[in-house]
Amino acid sequence: MKEALAQANEAVEHGEVPVGCVIIKDGEIIARACNRTERELSATKHAEILAIQQASKLLQSSNLSGCELYVTLEPCPMCAGAIINSKISKVVFGAFDLNYGACGTVTNLFSLPNIHRPECYGGIMEDECSKVLSDFFKKIRNLKE
């Protein structure tokens, strides 16, 4: 999760909502990304999506079974769907997303019948992950005043 936090901090430097993600296979980080929605003017450029794309290219497969995804914020429905479709084995997230969380907070896409269901753990390094987000939004609010 510390590496995902480093990615979140990189996002801050670029004015992005600070979400960072890493994917691990066999104990090694094989992909890392942060949000790029503002830089690329695309709502689909979430950290999880970008990391899944990197991992798929590296492994030459859209099937990421055996991979673990660590992300600083609970995945949204779009990202949870990508996790399901890529068959990632385990998801670990930091902060709970009270607005869009799709891993149990608002909804739980991983509990739907007849789909891939990754292991999922939330609240890991929650305080650190939440602080990066709250500091970012506090700064944004202060700039608008």
XYZ file of C-alpha atoms in Angstrom:
145
model
C 0.000 0.000 0.000
C 2.960 2.317 0.556
C 3.762 2.126 -3.156
C 0.144 2.913 -4.026
C 0.356 5.929 -1.695
C 3.487 7.083 -3.519
C 1.452 6.981 -6.732
C -1.350 8.962 -5.066
C 1.169 11.614 -4.049
C 2.397 11.763 -7.650
C -1.193 12.435 -8.738
C -1.319 15.425 -6.359
C 1.714 16.929 -8.091
C -0.268 16.921 -11.345
C -3.511 18.293 -9.890
C -5.244 14.920 -10.064
C -7.495 13.386 -7.430
C -4.881 11.467 -5.428
C -5.595 7.822 -6.082
C -2.718 5.432 -6.614
C -2.649 1.772 -7.550
C -0.136 -1.047 -7.883
C -0.565 -4.599 -9.126
C 1.551 -7.398 -7.715
C 2.272 -10.804 -9.227
C 4.402 -13.365 -7.404
C 5.489 -10.771 -4.846
C 6.720 -8.253 -7.451
C 5.105 -4.994 -8.511
C 4.314 -5.382 -12.205
C 2.227 -2.229 -12.715
C 1.768 1.137 -11.028
C -0.426 4.091 -11.871
C -2.189 7.149 -10.557
C -5.272 8.964 -11.762
C -4.826 10.786 -15.076
C -8.389 11.959 -15.685
C -7.521 15.669 -15.785
C -4.266 15.370 -17.719
C -5.849 13.172 -20.377
C -9.343 14.694 -20.188
C -10.910 11.274 -19.820
C -13.166 9.994 -17.057
C -11.865 6.469 -17.689
C -8.249 7.188 -16.757
C -8.555 5.946 -13.162
C -5.470 4.492 -11.492
C -6.916 0.961 -11.411
C -7.787 0.956 -15.122
C -4.331 2.222 -16.080
C -2.582 -0.325 -13.848
C -4.717 -3.168 -15.243
C -3.780 -2.091 -18.780
C -0.065 -2.053 -17.874
C -0.234 -5.467 -16.200
C -2.136 -6.976 -19.135
C 0.469 -5.696 -21.592
C 3.332 -6.985 -19.469
C 1.756 -10.420 -19.011
C 0.400 -10.485 -22.575
C -2.993 -11.497 -21.238
C -6.267 -9.928 -20.216
C -6.551 -12.640 -17.539
C -4.767 -11.363 -14.423
C -5.495 -14.376 -12.205
C -2.899 -14.606 -9.472
C -2.462 -10.825 -9.349
C -3.195 -8.592 -6.377
C -4.363 -4.997 -6.777
C -3.608 -2.417 -4.072
C -5.372 0.941 -4.359
C -5.631 3.899 -1.995
C -9.384 4.407 -2.495
C -12.176 1.846 -2.753
C -12.813 1.131 -6.437
C -15.781 2.757 -8.168
C -18.226 0.666 -10.247
C -16.175 1.156 -13.441
C -12.967 -0.014 -11.783
C -14.669 -2.867 -9.914
C -16.028 -4.029 -13.257
C -12.547 -3.960 -14.779
C -11.223 -5.927 -11.795
C -13.940 -8.541 -12.286
C -13.354 -8.765 -16.039
C -9.586 -9.075 -15.643
C -10.023 -11.799 -12.991
C -7.661 -10.176 -10.478
C -7.461 -12.524 -7.497
C -7.227 -10.059 -4.624
C -8.125 -6.404 -4.028
C -6.805 -4.368 -1.115
C -7.934 -0.777 -0.675
C -7.231 1.970 1.821
C -9.969 4.585 2.204
C -13.652 3.753 1.903
C -15.499 5.728 -0.790
C -18.803 6.910 0.673
C -19.998 8.214 -2.710
C -18.955 5.631 -5.293
C -17.510 2.651 -3.403
C -18.384 -0.522 -5.282
C -16.675 -3.036 -2.987
C -19.172 -2.879 -0.143
C -19.639 0.755 0.873
C -22.310 1.947 -1.586
C -22.726 -1.300 -3.495
C -20.748 -4.520 -3.818
C -20.189 -5.652 -7.381
C -17.988 -8.471 -6.099
C -21.057 -10.129 -4.545
C -23.037 -10.456 -7.770
C -23.890 -14.022 -8.800
C -22.158 -15.871 -11.622
C -19.106 -13.603 -11.868
C -15.473 -13.677 -10.794
C -15.250 -12.751 -7.105
C -11.853 -11.527 -5.929
C -10.866 -11.557 -2.281
C -11.347 -8.011 -1.018
C -9.970 -6.198 2.024
C -10.683 -2.566 2.867
C -9.380 -0.078 5.389
C -5.709 -0.996 4.975
C -3.648 2.083 5.929
C -6.988 3.887 5.882
C -5.809 6.933 7.855
C -2.881 7.603 5.519
C -4.963 7.077 2.383
C -7.814 9.254 3.673
C -5.421 12.038 4.665
C -3.982 12.375 1.147
C -7.507 12.747 -0.218
C -8.775 15.131 2.473
C -5.648 17.332 2.195
C -6.106 17.524 -1.578
C -9.767 18.544 -1.392
C -9.083 21.010 1.430
C -6.460 22.685 -0.780
C -8.915 22.823 -3.697
C -11.600 24.417 -1.494
C -9.110 26.989 -0.166
C -8.116 27.969 -3.710
C -11.750 28.644 -4.594
C -12.285 30.963 -1.625
